[in-house]
Amino acid sequence: AGTAGKPGLVAVDGRTFPLEGARLSARARGGLARSRLVQRYRNPYDEPLEVLYSMPLPADGAVLGYTIRLGDRVVTGEIEGAEAARERYEQALIEGRSTGLLEQVRDDTFVQHLGNLPPGADVSVEIDVLQPLAFARAAGGAGRGTWEYRFPTVTGVRYHGASGRVPDAERLDSDRAAGEGTPARIELELVIEDGAPEEVAPEAERHRLEVTSDPEGTRVSLAEPSRLDRDIAIRWRATGDEPRARLAIGGGLPGDEGRYALLTLTPPDAPVRAARRDLTLLIDASGSMHGVPLETAKAIARRLLRSLGPGDRFAITAFATRPHPLTRGYRRATGPEVEAACRAVDRLAAGGGTEMVEALKGALRRLRPGAQHQVVLITDGYIGFEQEAVGEVLRRLPEGCRVHVAGIGAVPNRTLGLGVSRAGRGIEVIAATPEEAGRAADRLLAATGAPLLEGIRISGSAVTAVAPDRPRDLLAGAAVLIALELRPAGGEIVIEARHPDGEVWRQSRVVPAAGDEGALATELPLGALFGRERVADLEMRLAGYGGEGGADSILDEIEATGLRHRIVSRRTSLVAVSEEPAVDPTSPRRRVRLASELPSGVSAEGVGYGSFGSALRAPQMGLFVFNEAESLYSRDSFLADEATGAEPDRRLPARVVSASERRLAVEFEVPGDRFTVPEGEVYLWLAAPEGAALHASRIDPGTSTRPGPVEPGLLVRLVFELEQGDRLDPEWLERLRSASRECPLLIEVIPAGGPDGKNGFALAIGSASPVD
């Protein structure tokens, strides 16, 4: 709870911070990694606790499992439709059962709810993820490649633009820990099964590593636990002869009976002669890029500009609140022009919003015939309207143009980076500091030369479905990963593409029948990755064409895909509920929304966290509480200030927990004054700008907070049961359910009498006035 306003910096007391730490265990082999994130929580309070935590997971990964361990109890998560999962979680809260809910907000941003943690209890939460690794070679495509394992530990900051532009802004934002941050730290143990330490030579730029031999390859751990303020990123050398088309075959998660494969196309070692290039640089100069991020962006831009040859051209646009061209149109890449452009880049200063969409629109146009038009978006990606950017690229991408993303900072927005590069058929690279800029720029240089293979198509008698449905080009220095659904009988996989000169390239692979995979078999649930890629295709279609009336059908497809493959998506969630109650459901409880670290290198002032504050957004509804015989609050709290005559602020944030024809449950946190929970018969007013309705009801004693005084800071639940024969109007019911999904309430206490002297409660929606 808290007062209305923007999220801000908050002081964190380590003694009462429920998240005590985390451990990441992972195994990686041949371009895939399976990770288990274990979070340790403790309820430090004397009351039952509910924890809300905005947390990251790999944007290109599939969430496979969710388990809660509470003492001897093991509660396993089940995949359900998002609304059904939320309802089951809320019902578990009412029944006093320990429960957990994992919801996806963006590809890389999730909200975890843990409810009814008993006083003093220790709880661990396990989240399993399967993710592809990034493969890269140096500029020119020569030499052995590297694999990179990347796992995020904190969500990035989001810029939302005008009010209402990002409908779920409240779920994306969270308070950030001030000072030394949070006390929680993360440990890592990664086993690389590709070879011994001397063969794979693991390294990391942001963490010190301890590397030892392991019976199955190489064991990597962090030299000391890390703050939750940066991605864990570890690279190692790819070993052995890299095949041009590597194939692995596996099944799905329990409940998914399909047969799947992962096809990895790796580029050849030989350097490629680059075509003429028209290079467009879009450089983020918004407030979140202040300091190290902007210096990193400048280093990448300079490296790309100085790589250009006499036949190339370039244009540069910086953007913050609006686009700002640094060049007049496209310039020939002569020495003097390039150096003048580098000086213009050096003069950039950070400040303002992150309005990148207009900059993208200006860059996506067809240029010279015979030249490769390469657009490079250099940004931390800190926006909440990622779909706008992805949609523009998807709809406007001209023939011969490719869009790449350089993600900047310790925690770039990979929902944006992966989405834009996927729509633009380019690659995503990441650089946290100026020291890492050279490596990222080299990968871009390799990818912005002539493509090795264009128009990749997968067919054959063994294949029933392909994801992504529009694979990007095979570029120098970057592998292409394609997920397939296979027929049980096997058959042939045919891979076709064309070289830039038009020559056709073709390979085929024989797929054995199910049970005869041999060395091609993997125990990893490749069906989850196939489902994840299918969802990504649907999300891109939603971004590009969902506004043309097909959004509902696309969302239904996302839900069906998530349920079939047992994975989390925007329309499917994992929910875990204990069999037996763990706490007294009528006891007041606490709700804590955990503050997150600021991403390493991000300026608090640059992203608008310059002062202490709280995280609740402006409410859109109001609940007005009144009682004639005895105030539900101390009467003094209602009196106007004698010095100024100002009315007191009686508003409190709250929410609709559930709503049905005969029952309505609301929750709110008691503020500085003690609150007395009523009992027995009450009147329930429902008010909106166009009218109001009055219902006779009772406070349900079995599921409401028990009657009596409640101390400040505790959470109160009031469950209204309408009298026999009374029902909520269907229109009101939909309003209340929408309110439950979309916005907090606003409670206002009014010292007025209800009808017949009974307690009364009025719930107002939108701009409704208080009930007289």
CSV table of N, CA, C and O in Angstrom, one decimal, residues 19-75:
chain,number,residue,atom,x,y,z
A,19,LEU,N,12.6,-11.3,1.0
A,19,LEU,CA,13.5,-12.1,0.1
A,19,LEU,C,14.9,-12.1,0.7
A,19,LEU,O,15.6,-11.1,0.7
A,20,GLU,N,15.3,-13.3,1.2
A,20,GLU,CA,16.6,-13.4,1.8
A,20,GLU,C,17.7,-13.7,0.8
A,20,GLU,O,18.9,-13.3,1.1
A,21,GLY,N,17.5,-14.3,-0.3
A,21,GLY,CA,18.5,-14.6,-1.2
A,21,GLY,C,18.0,-15.5,-2.3
A,21,GLY,O,16.9,-16.0,-2.3
A,22,ALA,N,18.9,-15.8,-3.3
A,22,ALA,CA,18.6,-16.7,-4.4
A,22,ALA,C,19.8,-17.5,-4.8
A,22,ALA,O,20.9,-17.1,-4.6
A,23,ARG,N,19.5,-18.6,-5.4
A,23,ARG,CA,20.6,-19.5,-6.0
A,23,ARG,C,20.1,-19.9,-7.4
A,23,ARG,O,19.0,-20.3,-7.6
A,24,LEU,N,21.0,-19.8,-8.4
A,24,LEU,CA,20.8,-20.2,-9.7
A,24,LEU,C,21.6,-21.4,-10.1
A,24,LEU,O,22.9,-21.3,-10.0
A,25,SER,N,21.0,-22.5,-10.4
A,25,SER,CA,21.7,-23.7,-10.8
A,25,SER,C,21.3,-24.0,-12.3
A,25,SER,O,20.2,-24.1,-12.6
A,26,ALA,N,22.3,-24.3,-13.1
A,26,ALA,CA,22.1,-24.4,-14.6
A,26,ALA,C,23.0,-25.5,-15.2
A,26,ALA,O,24.2,-25.7,-14.7
A,27,ARG,N,22.6,-26.1,-16.2
A,27,ARG,CA,23.4,-27.0,-17.0
A,27,ARG,C,23.2,-26.6,-18.5
A,27,ARG,O,22.1,-26.3,-19.0
A,28,ALA,N,24.3,-26.5,-19.2
A,28,ALA,CA,24.3,-26.0,-20.6
A,28,ALA,C,25.1,-27.0,-21.5
A,28,ALA,O,26.2,-27.5,-21.1
A,29,ARG,N,24.5,-27.2,-22.7
A,29,ARG,CA,25.2,-28.1,-23.6
A,29,ARG,C,24.6,-27.9,-25.0
A,29,ARG,O,23.4,-27.8,-25.2
A,30,GLY,N,25.6,-27.7,-26.0
A,30,GLY,CA,25.2,-27.6,-27.4
A,30,GLY,C,24.1,-26.5,-27.7
A,30,GLY,O,23.3,-26.7,-28.5
A,31,GLY,N,24.2,-25.4,-27.0
A,31,GLY,CA,23.3,-24.3,-27.4
A,31,GLY,C,22.0,-24.2,-26.6
A,31,GLY,O,21.2,-23.3,-26.9
A,32,LEU,N,21.8,-25.1,-25.6
A,32,LEU,CA,20.7,-25.0,-24.7
A,32,LEU,C,21.1,-25.0,-23.3
A,32,LEU,O,22.1,-25.6,-22.9
A,33,ALA,N,20.3,-24.4,-22.4
A,33,ALA,CA,20.6,-24.4,-21.0
A,33,ALA,C,19.2,-24.6,-20.2
A,33,ALA,O,18.2,-24.0,-20.6
A,34,ARG,N,19.3,-25.4,-19.2
A,34,ARG,CA,18.1,-25.6,-18.3
A,34,ARG,C,18.6,-25.0,-16.9
A,34,ARG,O,19.6,-25.5,-16.4
A,35,SER,N,17.8,-24.1,-16.4
A,35,SER,CA,18.2,-23.4,-15.2
A,35,SER,C,17.1,-23.6,-14.1
A,35,SER,O,15.9,-23.7,-14.5
A,36,ARG,N,17.5,-23.6,-12.9
A,36,ARG,CA,16.6,-23.6,-11.8
A,36,ARG,C,16.9,-22.4,-10.8
A,36,ARG,O,18.0,-22.4,-10.3
A,37,LEU,N,16.0,-21.5,-10.7
A,37,LEU,CA,16.1,-20.4,-9.8
A,37,LEU,C,15.4,-20.7,-8.5
A,37,LEU,O,14.2,-21.0,-8.5
A,38,VAL,N,16.2,-20.7,-7.4
A,38,VAL,CA,15.6,-21.0,-6.1
A,38,VAL,C,15.6,-19.7,-5.3
A,38,VAL,O,16.7,-19.2,-5.0
A,39,GLN,N,14.5,-19.2,-4.9
A,39,GLN,CA,14.4,-18.0,-4.1
A,39,GLN,C,14.0,-18.4,-2.7
A,39,GLN,O,13.2,-19.2,-2.4
A,40,ARG,N,14.7,-17.7,-1.7
A,40,ARG,CA,14.5,-18.0,-0.3
A,40,ARG,C,13.8,-16.8,0.4
A,40,ARG,O,14.3,-15.7,0.4
A,41,TYR,N,12.6,-17.1,0.9
A,41,TYR,CA,11.8,-16.1,1.6
A,41,TYR,C,11.6,-16.4,3.1
A,41,TYR,O,11.7,-17.6,3.5
A,42,ARG,N,11.4,-15.4,3.9
A,42,ARG,CA,11.0,-15.6,5.3
A,42,ARG,C,10.0,-14.5,5.7
A,42,ARG,O,10.2,-13.4,5.3
A,43,ASN,N,9.0,-15.0,6.4
A,43,ASN,CA,8.0,-14.0,6.9
A,43,ASN,C,8.5,-13.5,8.2
A,43,ASN,O,8.5,-14.2,9.2
A,44,PRO,N,8.9,-12.2,8.3
A,44,PRO,CA,9.5,-11.7,9.5
A,44,PRO,C,8.4,-11.1,10.5
A,44,PRO,O,8.8,-10.6,11.5
A,45,TYR,N,7.2,-11.2,10.1
A,45,TYR,CA,6.1,-10.5,10.9
A,45,TYR,C,5.3,-11.5,11.8
A,45,TYR,O,5.5,-12.8,11.6
A,46,ASP,N,4.5,-11.0,12.6
A,46,ASP,CA,3.7,-11.8,13.5
A,46,ASP,C,2.3,-12.1,12.9
A,46,ASP,O,1.5,-12.8,13.5
A,47,GLU,N,2.1,-11.7,11.6
A,47,GLU,CA,0.8,-11.9,10.9
A,47,GLU,C,1.1,-12.7,9.7
A,47,GLU,O,2.3,-12.7,9.1
A,48,PRO,N,0.1,-13.4,9.1
A,48,PRO,CA,0.3,-14.0,7.8
A,48,PRO,C,0.7,-12.9,6.7
A,48,PRO,O,0.3,-11.8,6.8
A,49,LEU,N,1.5,-13.3,5.8
A,49,LEU,CA,2.2,-12.4,4.8
A,49,LEU,C,1.8,-12.8,3.4
A,49,LEU,O,1.8,-14.0,3.0
A,50,GLU,N,1.5,-11.7,2.6
A,50,GLU,CA,1.4,-11.9,1.1
A,50,GLU,C,2.6,-11.0,0.5
A,50,GLU,O,2.7,-9.9,0.9
A,51,VAL,N,3.3,-11.6,-0.4
A,51,VAL,CA,4.4,-10.9,-1.1
A,51,VAL,C,4.1,-10.8,-2.5
A,51,VAL,O,3.7,-11.8,-3.2
A,52,LEU,N,4.3,-9.6,-3.1
A,52,LEU,CA,4.3,-9.3,-4.5
A,52,LEU,C,5.6,-8.9,-5.0
A,52,LEU,O,6.3,-8.0,-4.4
A,53,TYR,N,6.1,-9.5,-6.0
A,53,TYR,CA,7.5,-9.3,-6.5
A,53,TYR,C,7.6,-9.2,-8.0
A,53,TYR,O,7.3,-10.2,-8.7
A,54,SER,N,7.9,-8.0,-8.5
A,54,SER,CA,8.1,-7.9,-10.0
A,54,SER,C,9.5,-8.4,-10.3
A,54,SER,O,10.5,-7.8,-9.8
A,55,MET,N,9.7,-9.4,-11.0
A,55,MET,CA,10.9,-10.1,-11.2
A,55,MET,C,11.2,-10.5,-12.7
A,55,MET,O,10.2,-10.6,-13.5
A,56,PRO,N,12.4,-10.6,-13.1
A,56,PRO,CA,12.7,-11.0,-14.4
A,56,PRO,C,13.0,-12.5,-14.6
A,56,PRO,O,13.3,-13.2,-13.7
A,57,LEU,N,12.7,-12.9,-15.8
A,57,LEU,CA,13.2,-14.3,-16.3
A,57,LEU,C,13.6,-14.1,-17.7
A,57,LEU,O,13.3,-13.1,-18.4
A,58,PRO,N,14.4,-15.1,-18.3
A,58,PRO,CA,14.9,-14.9,-19.6
A,58,PRO,C,13.8,-14.7,-20.7
A,58,PRO,O,12.9,-15.4,-20.7
A,59,ALA,N,14.0,-13.6,-21.5
A,59,ALA,CA,12.9,-13.2,-22.4
A,59,ALA,C,12.8,-14.3,-23.5
A,59,ALA,O,11.7,-14.4,-24.1
A,60,ASP,N,13.8,-15.0,-23.8
A,60,ASP,CA,13.7,-16.1,-24.9
A,60,ASP,C,13.5,-17.5,-24.3
A,60,ASP,O,13.6,-18.5,-25.0
A,61,GLY,N,13.3,-17.6,-23.0
A,61,GLY,CA,13.2,-18.9,-22.3
A,61,GLY,C,11.7,-19.3,-22.1
A,61,GLY,O,10.8,-18.5,-22.2
A,62,ALA,N,11.6,-20.6,-21.9
A,62,ALA,CA,10.3,-21.2,-21.6
A,62,ALA,C,10.3,-21.6,-20.1
A,62,ALA,O,11.1,-22.3,-19.7
A,63,VAL,N,9.3,-21.1,-19.4
A,63,VAL,CA,9.2,-21.4,-17.9
A,63,VAL,C,8.5,-22.8,-17.9
A,63,VAL,O,7.4,-23.0,-18.3
A,64,LEU,N,9.2,-23.7,-17.3
A,64,LEU,CA,8.8,-25.1,-17.3
A,64,LEU,C,8.1,-25.5,-16.0
A,64,LEU,O,7.3,-26.4,-16.1
A,65,GLY,N,8.5,-25.0,-14.9
A,65,GLY,CA,7.9,-25.5,-13.6
A,65,GLY,C,8.0,-24.4,-12.5
A,65,GLY,O,8.8,-23.5,-12.6
A,66,TYR,N,7.2,-24.6,-11.5
A,66,TYR,CA,7.0,-23.7,-10.4
A,66,TYR,C,6.7,-24.5,-9.2
A,66,TYR,O,5.6,-25.2,-9.1
A,67,THR,N,7.5,-24.5,-8.1
A,67,THR,CA,7.3,-25.3,-6.9
A,67,THR,C,7.6,-24.4,-5.7
A,67,THR,O,8.5,-23.7,-5.7
A,68,ILE,N,6.7,-24.6,-4.7
A,68,ILE,CA,6.8,-23.9,-3.4
A,68,ILE,C,7.1,-24.9,-2.3
A,68,ILE,O,6.4,-25.9,-2.3
A,69,ARG,N,8.1,-24.7,-1.5
A,69,ARG,CA,8.4,-25.6,-0.4
A,69,ARG,C,8.3,-24.8,0.9
A,69,ARG,O,9.0,-23.8,1.1
A,70,LEU,N,7.3,-25.3,1.7
A,70,LEU,CA,7.0,-24.6,3.0
A,70,LEU,C,7.1,-25.7,4.1
A,70,LEU,O,6.2,-26.5,4.3
A,71,GLY,N,8.3,-25.7,4.8
A,71,GLY,CA,8.5,-26.8,5.7
A,71,GLY,C,8.5,-28.1,5.0
A,71,GLY,O,9.3,-28.3,4.0
A,72,ASP,N,7.7,-29.1,5.4
A,72,ASP,CA,7.6,-30.4,4.8
A,72,ASP,C,6.7,-30.4,3.6
A,72,ASP,O,6.6,-31.4,2.9
A,73,ARG,N,6.0,-29.3,3.4
A,73,ARG,CA,5.0,-29.2,2.3
A,73,ARG,C,5.7,-28.9,1.0
A,73,ARG,O,6.4,-27.9,0.9
A,74,VAL,N,5.3,-29.6,0.0
A,74,VAL,CA,5.8,-29.3,-1.4
A,74,VAL,C,4.5,-29.1,-2.2
A,74,VAL,O,3.7,-30.0,-2.4
A,75,VAL,N,4.4,-27.8,-2.8
A,75,VAL,CA,3.3,-27.5,-3.6
A,75,VAL,C,3.7,-27.2,-5.0
A,75,VAL,O,4.6,-26.3,-5.2
